Coordinates of C-alpha atoms and ligand atoms in Angstrom, one line a residue:
M1 CA 38.6 -21.0 7.4
T2 CA 37.7 -19.5 3.9
H3 CA 34.1 -19.5 3.0
R4 CA 32.8 -19.7 -0.5
I5 CA 29.9 -17.5 -1.4
L6 CA 28.0 -17.7 -4.6
I7 CA 26.0 -14.5 -5.5
L8 CA 23.2 -14.7 -8.2
G9 CA 23.4 -11.2 -9.7
G10 CA 22.7 -9.2 -12.7
T11 CA 21.8 -6.2 -10.6
T12 CA 23.7 -3.2 -9.3
E13 CA 23.1 -4.4 -5.8
A14 CA 24.6 -7.8 -6.4
R15 CA 27.8 -6.0 -7.7
Q16 CA 27.9 -3.9 -4.6
L17 CA 27.2 -6.8 -2.2
A18 CA 29.9 -8.9 -4.0
G19 CA 32.4 -6.0 -3.4
K20 CA 31.6 -5.7 0.3
L21 CA 31.6 -9.2 1.1
A22 CA 34.8 -10.0 -0.8
A23 CA 36.5 -7.3 1.2
G24 CA 36.0 -9.7 4.2
A25 CA 39.2 -11.6 4.9
D26 CA 37.7 -15.1 5.0
C27 CA 35.3 -14.9 2.0
L28 CA 35.8 -16.1 -1.6
V29 CA 33.1 -14.6 -3.6
T30 CA 31.9 -15.4 -7.0
L31 CA 29.2 -13.6 -9.0
S32 CA 26.9 -15.5 -11.4
L33 CA 25.4 -13.7 -14.4
A34 CA 23.0 -15.0 -16.8
G35 CA 24.9 -13.7 -19.8
R36 CA 22.1 -11.6 -21.3
T37 CA 23.8 -8.3 -21.4
E38 CA 26.3 -8.2 -24.2
S39 CA 28.9 -6.1 -22.4
P40 CA 28.1 -6.1 -18.5
V41 CA 29.8 -3.6 -16.4
A42 CA 32.9 -4.7 -14.6
Q43 CA 31.9 -6.7 -11.4
G44 CA 35.0 -6.3 -9.4
V45 CA 35.0 -10.0 -8.3
P46 CA 35.4 -13.4 -10.1
V47 CA 32.4 -13.9 -12.4
R48 CA 30.9 -17.0 -14.1
T49 CA 28.4 -16.6 -16.8
G50 CA 25.4 -18.6 -18.1
G51 CA 22.6 -20.9 -16.9
F52 CA 23.2 -23.8 -14.7
G53 CA 20.5 -26.1 -16.2
G54 CA 17.6 -25.5 -13.9
A55 CA 17.6 -26.1 -10.1
D56 CA 19.1 -29.6 -10.6
G57 CA 22.1 -28.0 -12.4
L58 CA 22.5 -25.3 -9.9
A59 CA 22.3 -27.8 -7.0
A60 CA 25.2 -29.8 -8.8
H61 CA 27.2 -26.6 -9.2
L62 CA 26.8 -25.8 -5.4
R63 CA 28.2 -29.2 -4.6
E64 CA 30.9 -29.4 -7.1
T65 CA 32.3 -25.9 -6.4
G66 CA 31.9 -26.4 -2.5
I67 CA 29.7 -23.3 -2.0
D68 CA 29.0 -22.6 1.7
L69 CA 26.4 -19.9 1.1
L70 CA 24.1 -19.0 -1.7
I71 CA 22.8 -15.3 -2.1
D72 CA 20.0 -14.6 -4.4
A73 CA 20.5 -11.0 -5.5
T74 CA 18.8 -11.2 -8.9
H75 CA 16.3 -8.7 -10.2
P76 CA 12.8 -9.0 -8.5
Y77 CA 11.3 -10.0 -12.0
A78 CA 13.7 -12.8 -12.5
A79 CA 11.4 -15.2 -10.9
Q80 CA 12.6 -18.5 -12.3
I81 CA 16.2 -18.2 -11.0
S82 CA 15.0 -17.1 -7.6
A83 CA 12.8 -20.3 -7.5
N84 CA 15.6 -22.5 -8.7
A85 CA 18.0 -20.9 -6.0
A86 CA 15.5 -21.8 -3.2
Q87 CA 15.0 -25.3 -4.6
A88 CA 18.8 -25.9 -5.4
A89 CA 19.8 -24.7 -2.0
R90 CA 17.4 -27.3 -0.3
M91 CA 18.7 -30.0 -2.6
A92 CA 22.4 -29.4 -1.9
G93 CA 21.9 -28.6 1.8
V94 CA 23.4 -25.1 1.2
P95 CA 22.0 -22.1 3.2
V96 CA 20.5 -19.4 1.1
L97 CA 19.8 -15.8 1.8
A98 CA 18.0 -13.2 -0.6
L99 CA 18.3 -9.6 -1.3
R100 CA 14.8 -8.3 -1.8
R101 CA 14.6 -4.6 -2.6
P102 CA 11.2 -3.4 -1.6
G103 CA 8.9 -2.3 -4.5
W104 CA 7.6 1.3 -5.0
E105 CA 4.4 2.3 -3.5
P106 CA 2.1 4.9 -5.2
V107 CA 2.2 8.4 -3.7
E108 CA -0.2 11.4 -4.0
G109 CA -0.3 12.6 -7.6
D110 CA 0.7 9.2 -9.1
R111 CA -1.7 7.8 -11.7
W112 CA -0.9 4.1 -11.7
T113 CA -2.8 1.4 -13.3
Q114 CA -1.5 -1.9 -11.8
V115 CA -1.5 -5.0 -14.0
D116 CA -0.2 -8.6 -13.5
T117 CA 1.6 -9.1 -16.9
T118 CA 2.9 -7.3 -19.9
G119 CA -0.1 -8.8 -21.9
D120 CA -2.4 -7.0 -19.4
A121 CA -0.4 -3.9 -19.8
V122 CA -1.0 -4.0 -23.6
Q123 CA -4.7 -4.1 -22.9
A124 CA -4.6 -1.4 -20.3
L125 CA -3.4 1.2 -22.8
G126 CA -6.7 0.9 -24.5
P127 CA -7.7 1.1 -28.2
A128 CA -6.9 4.8 -29.0
P129 CA -3.4 5.5 -30.1
R130 CA -1.1 6.9 -27.4
H131 CA 2.5 7.8 -27.2
V132 CA 4.1 5.1 -24.9
F133 CA 7.3 4.9 -23.2
L134 CA 8.2 1.2 -22.7
A135 CA 10.6 1.2 -20.0
L136 CA 10.8 -2.7 -20.0
G137 CA 13.5 -5.3 -20.9
R138 CA 14.1 -6.2 -24.5
Q139 CA 12.4 -9.6 -23.9
E140 CA 9.1 -8.1 -22.7
V141 CA 8.4 -5.4 -25.4
A142 CA 7.4 -8.0 -28.2
A143 CA 4.0 -8.3 -26.4
F144 CA 3.3 -4.7 -27.7
E145 CA 3.2 -5.8 -31.4
A146 CA -0.4 -6.7 -30.3
A147 CA -1.3 -3.0 -30.2
P148 CA 0.4 -1.5 -33.4
Q149 CA -1.7 1.7 -33.2
H150 CA 0.4 3.2 -30.4
H151 CA 3.7 5.3 -30.9
Y152 CA 6.4 3.7 -29.0
L153 CA 9.6 4.9 -27.4
I154 CA 11.6 1.9 -26.4
R155 CA 14.7 2.1 -24.2
S156 CA 17.1 -0.8 -23.5
V157 CA 20.6 -1.5 -22.6
D158 CA 21.2 -3.7 -25.7
P159 CA 19.5 -3.3 -29.0
V160 CA 16.0 -4.8 -29.5
E161 CA 16.4 -7.4 -32.3
P162 CA 14.4 -8.1 -34.2
K163 CA 12.7 -4.7 -34.2
L164 CA 8.9 -4.6 -33.1
A165 CA 6.6 -5.1 -36.1
V166 CA 4.8 -1.8 -35.5
P167 CA 4.6 1.3 -37.6
D168 CA 6.1 3.8 -35.3
A169 CA 8.8 2.9 -32.6
T170 CA 11.8 4.9 -31.5
Y171 CA 14.8 3.0 -30.0
L172 CA 17.0 4.4 -27.5
L173 CA 20.0 2.6 -26.0
A174 CA 20.9 3.7 -22.4
R175 CA 21.9 2.2 -19.1
G176 CA 20.7 3.8 -15.8
P177 CA 20.7 5.3 -13.4
F178 CA 18.2 7.9 -14.8
R179 CA 17.5 11.0 -12.9
E180 CA 14.0 12.6 -12.8
T181 CA 15.0 15.9 -14.6
E182 CA 16.4 13.9 -17.6
E183 CA 13.3 11.6 -17.7
R184 CA 10.9 14.4 -17.5
A185 CA 12.8 16.1 -20.5
L186 CA 12.4 12.7 -22.4
L187 CA 8.9 12.3 -21.7
E188 CA 8.1 15.9 -22.8
K189 CA 10.4 15.6 -25.9
H190 CA 8.5 12.5 -27.1
R191 CA 5.1 13.7 -26.0
I192 CA 4.7 10.5 -23.9
D193 CA 1.2 10.1 -22.3
A194 CA 1.8 6.6 -20.7
V195 CA 4.7 4.9 -19.3
V196 CA 4.9 1.1 -19.0
S197 CA 7.1 0.1 -16.2
K198 CA 8.0 -2.8 -13.7
N199 CA 7.9 -2.2 -10.1
S200 CA 11.6 -2.6 -9.8
G201 CA 12.0 -0.5 -6.6
G202 CA 15.2 1.3 -5.7
E203 CA 16.5 4.7 -6.7
A204 CA 18.1 4.1 -10.0
T205 CA 15.1 3.7 -12.3
Y206 CA 12.6 5.8 -10.1
G207 CA 13.3 8.9 -12.1
K208 CA 10.7 8.1 -14.7
I209 CA 8.0 7.3 -12.0
A210 CA 8.7 10.7 -10.5
A211 CA 8.7 12.4 -13.8
A212 CA 5.4 10.8 -14.9
R213 CA 3.9 12.1 -11.6
A214 CA 5.3 15.6 -12.3
V215 CA 3.7 15.9 -15.7
G216 CA 0.6 14.1 -14.6
I217 CA 0.7 11.1 -17.0
E218 CA -0.4 7.5 -16.5
V219 CA 2.0 4.8 -15.4
V220 CA 0.9 1.1 -16.3
M221 CA 2.8 -0.7 -13.5
V222 CA 3.4 -4.4 -14.1
R223 CA 3.1 -6.0 -10.6
R224 CA 6.0 -8.1 -9.2
P225 CA 5.9 -11.9 -9.7
A226 CA 5.6 -14.3 -6.6
L227 CA 9.1 -15.1 -5.2
P228 CA 10.1 -18.0 -2.9
D229 CA 10.0 -17.4 0.9
V230 CA 13.7 -17.4 2.0
P231 CA 15.5 -15.4 4.7
S232 CA 16.0 -11.9 3.2
A233 CA 17.1 -8.4 3.7
E234 CA 16.1 -5.2 1.8
T235 CA 19.5 -3.5 1.3
V236 CA 23.0 -4.4 0.4
E237 CA 24.1 -3.1 3.7
A238 CA 21.6 -5.0 5.8
L239 CA 22.5 -8.3 3.9
A240 CA 26.2 -7.7 4.3
A241 CA 25.7 -7.0 7.9
I242 CA 23.8 -10.3 8.4
V243 CA 26.6 -12.3 6.8
N244 CA 29.4 -10.3 8.6
Q245 CA 27.8 -10.3 12.0
F246 CA 27.0 -14.0 12.2
G247 CA 29.7 -15.4 9.7
V248 CA 29.0 -17.9 7.1
D249 CA 29.3 -20.6 9.8
H250 CA 26.0 -19.4 11.3
F251 CA 24.2 -20.4 8.2
L252 CA 25.7 -24.0 7.9
Ligands
LIG1 N1 13.8 -9.7 -15.4 C1 14.2 -8.5 -15.3 O1 13.5 -7.5 -15.4 C2 15.7 -8.0 -15.0 C3 16.1 -6.7 -14.9 C4 17.4 -6.4 -14.6 C5 18.4 -7.5 -14.5 N2 18.0 -8.8 -14.6 C6 18.9 -9.9 -14.5 O2 18.9 -10.7 -15.7 C7 19.2 -11.9 -15.6 C8 18.1 -12.7 -16.3 O3 16.9 -12.4 -15.9 P1 15.5 -13.1 -16.3 O4 14.4 -12.4 -16.0 O5 15.7 -13.6 -17.7 O6 15.7 -14.5 -15.4 P2 14.8 -15.7 -15.0 O7 13.7 -15.7 -16.1 O8 14.4 -15.8 -13.6 O9 15.8 -17.0 -15.5 C9 15.8 -17.5 -16.7 C10 17.0 -18.4 -16.5 O10 18.2 -17.7 -16.8 C11 19.2 -18.3 -16.0 N3 19.7 -17.3 -15.1 C12 19.0 -16.1 -14.6 N4 19.8 -15.4 -13.8 C13 20.9 -16.0 -13.7 C14 22.1 -15.7 -12.9 N5 22.2 -14.7 -12.2 N6 23.1 -16.7 -13.1 C15 23.1 -17.8 -14.0 N7 22.0 -18.1 -14.6 C16 20.9 -17.3 -14.5 C17 18.7 -19.5 -15.3 O11 19.0 -20.6 -16.3 P3 19.2 -22.0 -15.9 O12 17.8 -22.6 -15.5 O13 19.7 -22.7 -17.0 O14 20.2 -22.1 -14.6 C18 17.3 -19.2 -15.3 O15 16.4 -20.3 -15.2 C19 19.0 -12.1 -13.9 O16 20.4 -12.5 -13.4 C20 18.5 -10.8 -13.4 O17 19.1 -10.5 -12.1 C21 16.7 -9.1 -14.9

C-alpha cells in the first residue's frame, strides 16, 4: 500500500530527507515550502507552496490529501509552523515526526553572548559604534534600525527590501554553505568585530562561528525558540531510518 508523507521543509535537510524517503517504493512524498525564497533550489520531489492558514488549515489539508505521516523538517527558528504541525497532527489524527538538528555549543576560544531575541541582540551590541555582521534572515534585520550607530554587513539569500534606515550598511547576496576560510576572509575584509547569529546548528553555516573564534571576535547568539515536544530524530539518516525500519503503518 502506498503511503503519503508530507514534509514541512525550507531547509537543506528537508530536501535530503524527501529524496531519501521518495526513493522507497511505497512512499509518495510531497514537500511543503512557505514560499519566502524567490527562487528556491530544486527539491527533487513534488512541491506545494504557501501557508495553510494556521493549524486548522494544515489539519484540513492533511485530511483532504489523505496524508499518512507528517514530518516537520522546518528550520529550528520557524517556531510557528512547528507548533501548527504538532497541533494539526493531533486534530487530524495523523502521526507526526520532527527532524530536530541539535544546536551548536560554545567551545574553548568562543566569545558568545547569548540572548533570547533579536531585540536583545541589538542591546547586547552596546552604544559604541561597531562593525557588525548580521547573519540573520531578512525579516530579522529590521530590528537593528534601533542601533544606527553601527556599520552593518548584511548577508541574505534574497535582497533586503526595504533597505535598513541606517547610514552605513553593506548588502551581500549569497546562499550557503559557507566555509570557515571564506568566512574568515569576509570578517577581515569588512573589519567585523561582532557577528550576530542564530544557533542554527549543522555544518552549512558553522563557518562564521569557527571564523569568529579564529579571529577572536564576539558572537551575539540568539537562542532557539521553544518547540513542541514530538517524537524526533537529529539527522536525516536517523529520521529516514525510523520511517524505513518501522514503515509508515507503525505510526498509524
Ligand atoms: N526562521 C528561520 O530562521 C529560517 C531559516 C531557514 C529556513 N527557514 C524556512 O523558511 C520557512 C519560513 O520560516 P518562518 O520562520 O517564517 O516560519 P514560521 O514563523 O514558523 O511560520 C510562519 C507561517 O509561515 C507558513 N509556513 C512556514 N513554513 C511553512 C512550510 N514549510 N510550508 C507551508 N507553510 C509554511 C505558515 O503559515 P500558515 O499558518 O498560513 O500555514 C506559518 O504559520 C520555513 O519553512 C523554514 O523552514 C526559516
